[in-house]
Short mmCIF file of C-alpha atoms and ligand atoms in Angstrom, two decimals:
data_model
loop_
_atom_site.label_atom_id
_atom_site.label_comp_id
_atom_site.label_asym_id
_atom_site.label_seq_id
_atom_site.Cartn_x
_atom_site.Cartn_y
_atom_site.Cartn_z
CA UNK A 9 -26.58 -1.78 13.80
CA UNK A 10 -24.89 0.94 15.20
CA UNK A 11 -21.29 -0.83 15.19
CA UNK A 12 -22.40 -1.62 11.30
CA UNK A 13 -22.66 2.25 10.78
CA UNK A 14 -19.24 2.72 11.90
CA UNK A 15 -17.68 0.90 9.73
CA UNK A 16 -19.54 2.42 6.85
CA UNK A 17 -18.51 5.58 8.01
CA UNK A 18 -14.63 4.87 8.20
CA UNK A 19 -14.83 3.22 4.52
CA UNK A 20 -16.54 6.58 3.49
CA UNK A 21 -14.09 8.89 5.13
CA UNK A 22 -11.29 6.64 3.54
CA UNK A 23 -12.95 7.17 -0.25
CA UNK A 24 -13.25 10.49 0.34
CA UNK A 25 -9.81 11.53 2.32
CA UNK A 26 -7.76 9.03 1.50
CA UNK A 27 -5.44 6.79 3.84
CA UNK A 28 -2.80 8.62 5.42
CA UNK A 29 0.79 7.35 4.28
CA UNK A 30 2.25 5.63 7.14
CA UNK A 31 4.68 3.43 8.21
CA UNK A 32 2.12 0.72 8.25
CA UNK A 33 0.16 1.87 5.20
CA UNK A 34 3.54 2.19 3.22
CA UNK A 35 4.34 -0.48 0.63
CA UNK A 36 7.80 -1.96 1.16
CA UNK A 37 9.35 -4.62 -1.17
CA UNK A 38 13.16 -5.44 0.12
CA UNK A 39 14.51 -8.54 -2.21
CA UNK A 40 16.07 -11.56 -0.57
CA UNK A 41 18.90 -11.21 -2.19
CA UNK A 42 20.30 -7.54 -1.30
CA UNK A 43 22.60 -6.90 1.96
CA UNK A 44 21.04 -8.11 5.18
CA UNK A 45 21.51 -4.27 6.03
CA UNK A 46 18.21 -3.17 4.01
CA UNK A 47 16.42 -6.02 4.86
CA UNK A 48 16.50 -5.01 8.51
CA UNK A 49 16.53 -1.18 8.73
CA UNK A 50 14.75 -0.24 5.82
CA UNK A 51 10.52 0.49 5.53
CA UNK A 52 8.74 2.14 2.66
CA UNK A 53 10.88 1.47 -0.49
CA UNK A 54 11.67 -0.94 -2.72
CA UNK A 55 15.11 -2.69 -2.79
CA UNK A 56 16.60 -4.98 -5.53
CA UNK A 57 20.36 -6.12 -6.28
CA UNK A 58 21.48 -5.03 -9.25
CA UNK A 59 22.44 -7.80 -12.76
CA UNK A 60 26.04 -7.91 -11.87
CA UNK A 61 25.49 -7.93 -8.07
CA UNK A 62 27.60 -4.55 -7.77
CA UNK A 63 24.27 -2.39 -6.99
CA UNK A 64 21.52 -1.99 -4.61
CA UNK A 65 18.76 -0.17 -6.57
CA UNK A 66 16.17 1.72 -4.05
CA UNK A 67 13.39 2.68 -5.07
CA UNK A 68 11.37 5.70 -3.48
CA UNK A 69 8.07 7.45 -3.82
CA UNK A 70 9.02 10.84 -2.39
CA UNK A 71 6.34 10.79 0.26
CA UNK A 72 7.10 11.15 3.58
CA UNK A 73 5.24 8.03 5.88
CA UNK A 74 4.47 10.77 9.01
CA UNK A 75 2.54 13.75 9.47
CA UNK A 76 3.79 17.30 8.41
CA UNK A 77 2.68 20.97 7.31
CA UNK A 78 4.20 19.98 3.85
CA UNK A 79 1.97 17.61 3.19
CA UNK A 80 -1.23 20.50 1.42
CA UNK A 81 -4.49 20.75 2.36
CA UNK A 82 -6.88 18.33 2.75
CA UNK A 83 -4.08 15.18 2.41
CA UNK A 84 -4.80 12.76 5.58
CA UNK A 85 -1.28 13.36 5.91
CA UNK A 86 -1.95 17.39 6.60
CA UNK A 87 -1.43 18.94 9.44
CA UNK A 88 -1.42 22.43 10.71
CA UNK A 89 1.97 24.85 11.03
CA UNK A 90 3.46 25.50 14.23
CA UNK A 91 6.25 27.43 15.13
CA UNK A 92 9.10 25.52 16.57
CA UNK A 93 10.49 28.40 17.89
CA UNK A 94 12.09 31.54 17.04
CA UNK A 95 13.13 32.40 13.77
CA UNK A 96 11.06 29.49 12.76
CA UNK A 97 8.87 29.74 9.55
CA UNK A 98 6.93 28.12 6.72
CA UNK A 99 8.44 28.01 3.60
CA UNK A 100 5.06 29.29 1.44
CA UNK A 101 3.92 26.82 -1.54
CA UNK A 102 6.21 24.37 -0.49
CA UNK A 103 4.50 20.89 -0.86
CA UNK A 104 5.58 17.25 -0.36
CA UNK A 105 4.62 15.42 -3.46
CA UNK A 106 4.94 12.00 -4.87
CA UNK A 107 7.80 11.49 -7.64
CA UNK A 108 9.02 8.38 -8.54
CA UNK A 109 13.11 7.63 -8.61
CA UNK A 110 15.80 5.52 -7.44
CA UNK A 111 19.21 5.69 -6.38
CA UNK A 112 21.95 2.94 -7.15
CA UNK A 113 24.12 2.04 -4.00
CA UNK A 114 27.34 0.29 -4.47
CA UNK A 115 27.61 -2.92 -2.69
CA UNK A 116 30.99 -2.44 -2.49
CA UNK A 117 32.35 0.74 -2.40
CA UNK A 118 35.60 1.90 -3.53
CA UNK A 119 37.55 4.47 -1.57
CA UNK A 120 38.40 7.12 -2.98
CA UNK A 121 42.62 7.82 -3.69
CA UNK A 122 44.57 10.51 -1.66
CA UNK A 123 41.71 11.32 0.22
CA UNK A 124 42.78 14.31 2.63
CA UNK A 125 39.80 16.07 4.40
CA UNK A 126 40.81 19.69 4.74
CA UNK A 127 39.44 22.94 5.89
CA UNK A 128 37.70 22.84 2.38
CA UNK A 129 35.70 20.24 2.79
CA UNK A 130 33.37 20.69 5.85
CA UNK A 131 33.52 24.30 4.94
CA UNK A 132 29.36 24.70 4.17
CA UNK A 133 29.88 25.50 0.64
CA UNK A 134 29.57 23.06 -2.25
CA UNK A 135 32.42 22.75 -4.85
CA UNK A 136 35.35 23.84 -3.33
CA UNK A 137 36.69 20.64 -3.35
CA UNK A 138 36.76 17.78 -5.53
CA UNK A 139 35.45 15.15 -2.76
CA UNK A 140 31.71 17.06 -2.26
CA UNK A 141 28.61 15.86 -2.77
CA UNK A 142 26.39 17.81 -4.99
CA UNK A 143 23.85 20.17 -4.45
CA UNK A 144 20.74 18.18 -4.34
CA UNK A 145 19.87 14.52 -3.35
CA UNK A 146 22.74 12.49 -2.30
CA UNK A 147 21.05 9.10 -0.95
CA UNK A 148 17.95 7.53 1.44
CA UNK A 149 16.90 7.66 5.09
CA UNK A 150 15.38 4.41 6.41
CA UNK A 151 11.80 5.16 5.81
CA UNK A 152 12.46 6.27 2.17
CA UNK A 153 12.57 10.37 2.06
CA UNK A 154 15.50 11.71 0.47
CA UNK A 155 18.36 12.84 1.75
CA UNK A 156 20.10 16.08 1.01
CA UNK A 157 23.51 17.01 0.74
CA UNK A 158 24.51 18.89 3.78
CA UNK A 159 24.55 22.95 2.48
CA UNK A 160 21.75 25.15 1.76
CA UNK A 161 21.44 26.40 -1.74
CA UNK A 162 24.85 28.62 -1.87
CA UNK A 163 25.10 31.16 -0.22
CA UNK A 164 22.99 30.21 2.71
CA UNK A 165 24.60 28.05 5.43
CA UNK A 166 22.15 25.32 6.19
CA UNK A 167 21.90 26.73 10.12
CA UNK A 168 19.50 29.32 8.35
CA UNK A 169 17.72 26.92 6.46
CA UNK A 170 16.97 25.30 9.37
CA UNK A 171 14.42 27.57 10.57
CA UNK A 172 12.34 25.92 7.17
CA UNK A 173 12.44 22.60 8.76
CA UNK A 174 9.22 20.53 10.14
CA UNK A 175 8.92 18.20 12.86
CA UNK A 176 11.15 15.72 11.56
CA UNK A 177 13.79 18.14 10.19
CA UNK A 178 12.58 17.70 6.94
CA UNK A 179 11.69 19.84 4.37
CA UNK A 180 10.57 20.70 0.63
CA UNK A 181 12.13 23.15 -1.55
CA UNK A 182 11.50 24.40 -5.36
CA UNK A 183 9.43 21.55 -6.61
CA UNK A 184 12.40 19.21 -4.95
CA UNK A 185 12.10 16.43 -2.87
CA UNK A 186 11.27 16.34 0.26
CA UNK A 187 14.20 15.68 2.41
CA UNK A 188 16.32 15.73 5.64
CA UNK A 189 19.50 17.32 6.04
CA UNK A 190 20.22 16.11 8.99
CA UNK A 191 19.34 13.48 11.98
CA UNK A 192 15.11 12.78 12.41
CA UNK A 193 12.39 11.30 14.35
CA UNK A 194 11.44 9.81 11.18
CA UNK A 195 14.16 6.90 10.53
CA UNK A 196 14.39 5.82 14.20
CA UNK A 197 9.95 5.80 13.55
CA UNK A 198 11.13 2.60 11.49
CA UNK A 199 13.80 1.10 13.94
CA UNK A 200 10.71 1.36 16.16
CA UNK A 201 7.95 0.20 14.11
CA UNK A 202 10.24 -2.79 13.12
CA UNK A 203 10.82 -3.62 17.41
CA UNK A 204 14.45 -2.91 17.50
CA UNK A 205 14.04 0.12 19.82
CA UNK A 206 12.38 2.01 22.42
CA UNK A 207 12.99 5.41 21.55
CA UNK A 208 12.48 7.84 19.29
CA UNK A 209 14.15 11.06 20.61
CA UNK A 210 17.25 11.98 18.33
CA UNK A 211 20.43 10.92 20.10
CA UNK A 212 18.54 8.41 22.39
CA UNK A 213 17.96 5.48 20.12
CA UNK A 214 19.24 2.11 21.57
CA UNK A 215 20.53 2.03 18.02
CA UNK A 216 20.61 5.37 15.56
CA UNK A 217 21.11 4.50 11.92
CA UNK A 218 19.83 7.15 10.17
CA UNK A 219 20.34 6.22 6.52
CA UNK A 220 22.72 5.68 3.13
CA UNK A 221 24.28 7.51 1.11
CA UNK A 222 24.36 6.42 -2.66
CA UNK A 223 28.36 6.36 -2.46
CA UNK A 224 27.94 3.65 0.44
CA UNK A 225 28.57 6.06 3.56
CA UNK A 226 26.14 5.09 6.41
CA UNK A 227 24.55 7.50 8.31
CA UNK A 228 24.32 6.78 11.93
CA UNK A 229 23.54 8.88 15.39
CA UNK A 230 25.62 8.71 17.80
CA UNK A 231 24.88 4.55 18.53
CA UNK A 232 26.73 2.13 17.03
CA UNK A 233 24.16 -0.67 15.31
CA UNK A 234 25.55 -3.11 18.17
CA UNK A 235 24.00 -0.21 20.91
CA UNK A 236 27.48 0.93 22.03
CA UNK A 237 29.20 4.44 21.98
CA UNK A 238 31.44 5.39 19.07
CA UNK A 239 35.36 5.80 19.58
CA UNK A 240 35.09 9.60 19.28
CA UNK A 241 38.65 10.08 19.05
CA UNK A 242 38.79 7.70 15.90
CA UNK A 243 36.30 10.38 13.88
CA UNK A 244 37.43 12.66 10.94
CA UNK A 245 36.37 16.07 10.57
CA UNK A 246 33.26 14.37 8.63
CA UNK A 247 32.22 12.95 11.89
CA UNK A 248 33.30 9.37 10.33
CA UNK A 249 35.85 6.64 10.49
CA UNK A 250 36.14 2.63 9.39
CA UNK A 251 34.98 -0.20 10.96
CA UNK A 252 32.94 -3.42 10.73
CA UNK A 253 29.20 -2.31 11.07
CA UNK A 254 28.02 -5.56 13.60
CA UNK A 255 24.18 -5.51 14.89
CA UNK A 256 23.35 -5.96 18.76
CA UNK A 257 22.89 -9.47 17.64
CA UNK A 258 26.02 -9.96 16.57
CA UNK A 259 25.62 -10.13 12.72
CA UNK A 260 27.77 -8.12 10.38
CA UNK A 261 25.87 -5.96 7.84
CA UNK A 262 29.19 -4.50 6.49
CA UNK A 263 32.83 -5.28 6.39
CA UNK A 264 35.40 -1.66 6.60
CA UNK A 265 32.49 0.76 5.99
CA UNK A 266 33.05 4.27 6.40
CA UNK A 267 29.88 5.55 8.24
CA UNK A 268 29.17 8.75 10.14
CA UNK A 269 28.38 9.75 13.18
CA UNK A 270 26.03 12.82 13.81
CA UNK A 271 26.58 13.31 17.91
CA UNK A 272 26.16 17.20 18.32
CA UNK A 273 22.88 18.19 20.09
CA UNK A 274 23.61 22.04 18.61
CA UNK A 275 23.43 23.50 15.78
CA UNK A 276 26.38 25.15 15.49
CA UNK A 277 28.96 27.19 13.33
CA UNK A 278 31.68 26.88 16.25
CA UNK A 279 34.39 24.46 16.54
CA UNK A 280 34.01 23.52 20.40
CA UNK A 281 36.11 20.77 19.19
CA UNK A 282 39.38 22.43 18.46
CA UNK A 283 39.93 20.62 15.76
CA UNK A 284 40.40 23.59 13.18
CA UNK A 285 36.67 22.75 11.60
CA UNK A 286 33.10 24.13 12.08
CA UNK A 287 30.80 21.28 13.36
CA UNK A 288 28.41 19.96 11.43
CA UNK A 289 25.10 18.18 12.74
CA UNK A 290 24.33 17.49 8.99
CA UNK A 291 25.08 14.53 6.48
CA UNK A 292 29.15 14.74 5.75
CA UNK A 293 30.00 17.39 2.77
CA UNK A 294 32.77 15.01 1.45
CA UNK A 295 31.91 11.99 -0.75
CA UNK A 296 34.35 9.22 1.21
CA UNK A 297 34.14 6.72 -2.05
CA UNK A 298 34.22 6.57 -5.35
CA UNK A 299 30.31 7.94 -6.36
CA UNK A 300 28.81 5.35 -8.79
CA UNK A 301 29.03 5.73 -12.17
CA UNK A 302 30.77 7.95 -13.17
CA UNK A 303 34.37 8.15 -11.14
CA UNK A 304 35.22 11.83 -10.34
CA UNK A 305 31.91 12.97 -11.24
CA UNK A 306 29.25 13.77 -8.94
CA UNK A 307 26.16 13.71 -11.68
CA UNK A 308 25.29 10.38 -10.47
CA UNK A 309 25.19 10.80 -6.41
CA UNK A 310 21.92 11.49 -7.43
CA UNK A 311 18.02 10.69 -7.40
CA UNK A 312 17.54 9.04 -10.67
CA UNK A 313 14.98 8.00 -12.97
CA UNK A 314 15.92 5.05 -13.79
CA UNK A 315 19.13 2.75 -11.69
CA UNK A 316 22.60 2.41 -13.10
CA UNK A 317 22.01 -1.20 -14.02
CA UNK A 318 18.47 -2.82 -14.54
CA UNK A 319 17.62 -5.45 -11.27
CA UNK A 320 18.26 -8.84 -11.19
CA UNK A 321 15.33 -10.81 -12.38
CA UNK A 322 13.13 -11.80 -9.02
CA UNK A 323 13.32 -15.41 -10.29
CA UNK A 324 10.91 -18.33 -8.50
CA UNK A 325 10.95 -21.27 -8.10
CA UNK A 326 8.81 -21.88 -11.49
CA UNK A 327 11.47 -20.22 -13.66
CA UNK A 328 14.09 -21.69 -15.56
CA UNK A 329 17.25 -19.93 -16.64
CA UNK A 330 17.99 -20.29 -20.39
CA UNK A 331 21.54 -20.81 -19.59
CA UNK A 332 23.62 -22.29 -15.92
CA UNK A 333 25.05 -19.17 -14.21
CA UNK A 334 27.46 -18.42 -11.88
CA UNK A 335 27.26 -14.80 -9.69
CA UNK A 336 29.96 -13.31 -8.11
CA UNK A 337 29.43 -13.25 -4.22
CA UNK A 338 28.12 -10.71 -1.80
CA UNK A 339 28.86 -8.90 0.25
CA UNK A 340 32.81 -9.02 -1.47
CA UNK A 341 34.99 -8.96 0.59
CA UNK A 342 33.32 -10.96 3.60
CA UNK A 343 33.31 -11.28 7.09
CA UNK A 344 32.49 -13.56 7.86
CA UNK A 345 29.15 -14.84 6.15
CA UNK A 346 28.80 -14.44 2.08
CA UNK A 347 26.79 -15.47 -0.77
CA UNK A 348 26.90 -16.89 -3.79
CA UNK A 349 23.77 -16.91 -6.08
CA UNK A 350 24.18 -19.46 -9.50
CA UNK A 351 21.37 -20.06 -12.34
CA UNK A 352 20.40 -23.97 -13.46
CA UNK A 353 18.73 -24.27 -16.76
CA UNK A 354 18.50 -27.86 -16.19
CA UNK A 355 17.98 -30.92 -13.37
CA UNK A 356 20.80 -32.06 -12.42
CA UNK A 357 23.97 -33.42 -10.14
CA UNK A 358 25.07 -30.23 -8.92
CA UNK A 359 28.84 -29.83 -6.77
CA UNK A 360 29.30 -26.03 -5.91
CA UNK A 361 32.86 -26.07 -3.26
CA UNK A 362 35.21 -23.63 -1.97
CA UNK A 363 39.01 -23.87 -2.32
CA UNK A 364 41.69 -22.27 -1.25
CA UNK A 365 44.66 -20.67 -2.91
CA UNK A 366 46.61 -23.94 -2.54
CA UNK A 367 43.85 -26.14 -4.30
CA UNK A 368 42.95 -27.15 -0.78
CA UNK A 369 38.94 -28.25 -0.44
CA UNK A 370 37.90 -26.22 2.15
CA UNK A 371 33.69 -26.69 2.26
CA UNK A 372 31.36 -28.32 0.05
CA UNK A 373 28.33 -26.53 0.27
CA UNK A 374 26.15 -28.35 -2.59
CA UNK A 375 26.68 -31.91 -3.99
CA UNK A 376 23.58 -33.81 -5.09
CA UNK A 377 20.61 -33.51 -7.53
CA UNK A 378 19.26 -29.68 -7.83
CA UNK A 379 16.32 -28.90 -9.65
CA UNK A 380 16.23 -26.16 -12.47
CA UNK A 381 16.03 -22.58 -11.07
CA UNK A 382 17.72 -19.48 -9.24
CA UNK A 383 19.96 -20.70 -6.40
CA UNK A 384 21.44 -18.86 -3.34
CA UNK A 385 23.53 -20.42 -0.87
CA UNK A 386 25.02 -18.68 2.21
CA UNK A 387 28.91 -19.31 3.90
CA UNK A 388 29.18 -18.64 7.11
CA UNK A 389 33.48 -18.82 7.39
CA UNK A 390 33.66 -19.01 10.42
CA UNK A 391 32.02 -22.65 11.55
CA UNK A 392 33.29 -25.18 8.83
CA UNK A 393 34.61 -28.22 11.26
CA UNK A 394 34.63 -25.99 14.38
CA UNK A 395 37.18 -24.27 13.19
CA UNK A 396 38.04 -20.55 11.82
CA UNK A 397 39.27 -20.19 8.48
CA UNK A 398 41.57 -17.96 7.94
CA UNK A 399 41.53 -14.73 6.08
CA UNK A 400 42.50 -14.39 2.41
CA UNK A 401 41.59 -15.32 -0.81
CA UNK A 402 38.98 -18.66 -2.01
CA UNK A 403 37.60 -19.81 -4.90
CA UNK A 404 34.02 -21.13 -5.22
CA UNK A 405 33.91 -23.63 -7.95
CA UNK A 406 30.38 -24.79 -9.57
CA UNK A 407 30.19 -28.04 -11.63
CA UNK A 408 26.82 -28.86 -12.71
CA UNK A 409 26.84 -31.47 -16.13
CA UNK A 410 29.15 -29.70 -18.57
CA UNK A 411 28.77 -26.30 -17.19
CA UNK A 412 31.69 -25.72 -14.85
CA UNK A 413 32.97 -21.99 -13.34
CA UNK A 414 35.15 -20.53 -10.94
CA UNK A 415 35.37 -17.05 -9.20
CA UNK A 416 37.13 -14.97 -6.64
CA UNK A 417 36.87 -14.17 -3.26
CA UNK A 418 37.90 -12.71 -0.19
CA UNK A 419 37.49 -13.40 3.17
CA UNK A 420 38.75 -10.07 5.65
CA UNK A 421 38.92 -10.13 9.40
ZN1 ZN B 506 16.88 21.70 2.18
ZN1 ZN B 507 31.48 3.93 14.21
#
């Protein structure tokens, strides 16, 4: 009886509160078929390739899956202001609330031309240079709140905006987003909840990855995703160099991505460095690719209300393409896994091979009778016949009935 009152009482506090938005409580929908990447870091957002491929569309509530004093009055997600120390404040009327958008992430990225980072760019003011991101939302942390671009509105330095920040170094502003500007509790909350570390203290994850950026830049703490200690000495003045992006297990989530490295424990306007820039603890200032969209143009390194391209169609197993379709692989280039997707409107004897340049059949990774439907086969490069194939370029050629196509692509090491 009394046990049976309990429960009536927690379903009652839930109609009338509310559930608090959590990490648990969150609803997360990562497709199948986008970059192992999101499908192992990612919590609270929605994730979909793109039709041609070229885009991962994330979705995003606004809501932040934690506590905070941003969250008003009365939310389950409330709680009350506390100073974090001195100079430390409450920015008044400041509220996270839920709005709906989505940012489109290249799968590929494409550097950007001449790139020189100068004095200009990690200056803390936006538009000096042709290579900074925006004022305003520039891509996702791992648990879906937005990410900022690294200034303050001009002409505050983001060191005095800092003093706005919650818990998780997060903060509203002007009926914007919610959103970090920096390193949180609140991504390495999801590395956590998902059993791939320990800790949650800023700078002592067993892995820090932070977030994206929608040009492609990864945002990581001072861990590499394999657990070891960046090559310090390899780092731009953005805190970020190039390398392959391998997991303490050994897969590769990205091939040559430019990713930064947010090590300082200090907020600071010095350069204890010495190398002739002010250090930033704060997403990079300079946009490393090409933003998508729209080339030189920043307007889409933004949140969005709708994605650059529509998704792919979640197809199962029950639905039949009107027409046989071959996709172009991802990720493209590859190291050393990739792959290729292909529609069948009809049953059929199905031969889908890779070639090389010569004409040479390298791997056949279909050849039989495949039903009608959305396929996806993997290549893993590096095990056909024991051996390693080398790097360069392959075809994949599909042959199913009269329906025959051939595409591109490249294998980096
Ligand atoms: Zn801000
Ligand atoms: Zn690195």
């Amino acid at each position: 009886m009394k046990k049976h009152i309990i429960i009536i009482g927690s379903i009652l506090l839930n109609v009338l509160f509310g559930q608090a938005y959590t990490l648990e409580s969150c609803e997360t929908n990562i497709s199948g078929n986008t970059p192992e990447f999101f499908q192992k870091y990612f919590q609270c957002v929605d994730a979909s390739l793109s039709e041609s491929g070229n885009y991962i569309n994330l979705y995003f509530n606004g809501l932040a899956p934690y506590e905070s004093w941003y969250y008003p009055n009365g939310d389950p997600n409330h709680i009350d202001w506390y100073s974090q120390g001195q100079g430390s404040f409450l920015i008044p009327n400041a509220y996270i609330t839920e709005v709906n958008y989505v940012v489109s992430i290249p799968v590929n990225p494409e550097a950007r031309p001449n790139l020189s980072i100068d004095g200009d760019a990690v200056d803390g003011e936006v538009g000096t240079s042709n290579f900074e991101y925006p004022m305003g939302s520039v891509g996702s942390a791992l648990n879906g709140v937005n990410m900022f671009n690294p200034c303050a509105s001009p002409p505050d330095v983001i060191e005095d905006e800092a003093a706005s920040f919650d818990l998780y170094n997060g903060h509203p502003a002007g009926g914007e987003l919610y959103h970090y500007h920096t390193t949180s509790p609140g991504p390495l909350e999801v590395l956590q909840h998902k059993g791939l570390i320990q800790t949650t203290t800023v700078g002592s994850g067993e892995i820090e990855v932070y977030g994206i950026m929608c040009d492609g830049v990864v945002v990581l703490g001072c861990t590499e995703l394999d657990g070891s200690t960046p090559n310090s000495s390899d780092w731009d003045a953005q805190n970020g160099h190039v390398h392959d992006m391998v997991d303490e297990e050994g897969t590769t989530m990205f091939t040559n991505r430019y990713h930064t490295h947010i090590c300082y424990d200090d907020i600071t306007e010095d350069d204890t460095d010495g190398n002739g820039f002010q250090e930033h603890e704060f997403t990079p200032e300079i946009s490393y690719y090409k933003t998508p969209g729209m080339g030189q143009s920043f307007e889409r390194c933004n949140s969005m209300t709708s994605p650059i391209e529509n998704d792919m169609l979640a197809l199962d197993d029950e639905f039949i393409p009107i027409e046989f379709s071959l996709y172009q692989n991802y990720p493209n280039p590859f190291n050393p896994t990739t792959n290729i997707d292909f529609d069948l409107s009809q049953n059929g004897q199905v031969e889908l091979a890779i070639f090389d340049l010569m004409g040479k059949r390298i791997r056949t990774l279909v050849y039989g009778y495949e039903k009608a439907g959305y396929k996806s086969i993997t290549w893993d490069a590096t095990n056909d016949f024991g051996q390693s194939v080398s790097a360069g370029m392959y075809f994949y050629r599909i042959s199913a009935g009269d329906f025959h196509s051939v595409k591109k692509m490249v294998l980096l090491k």
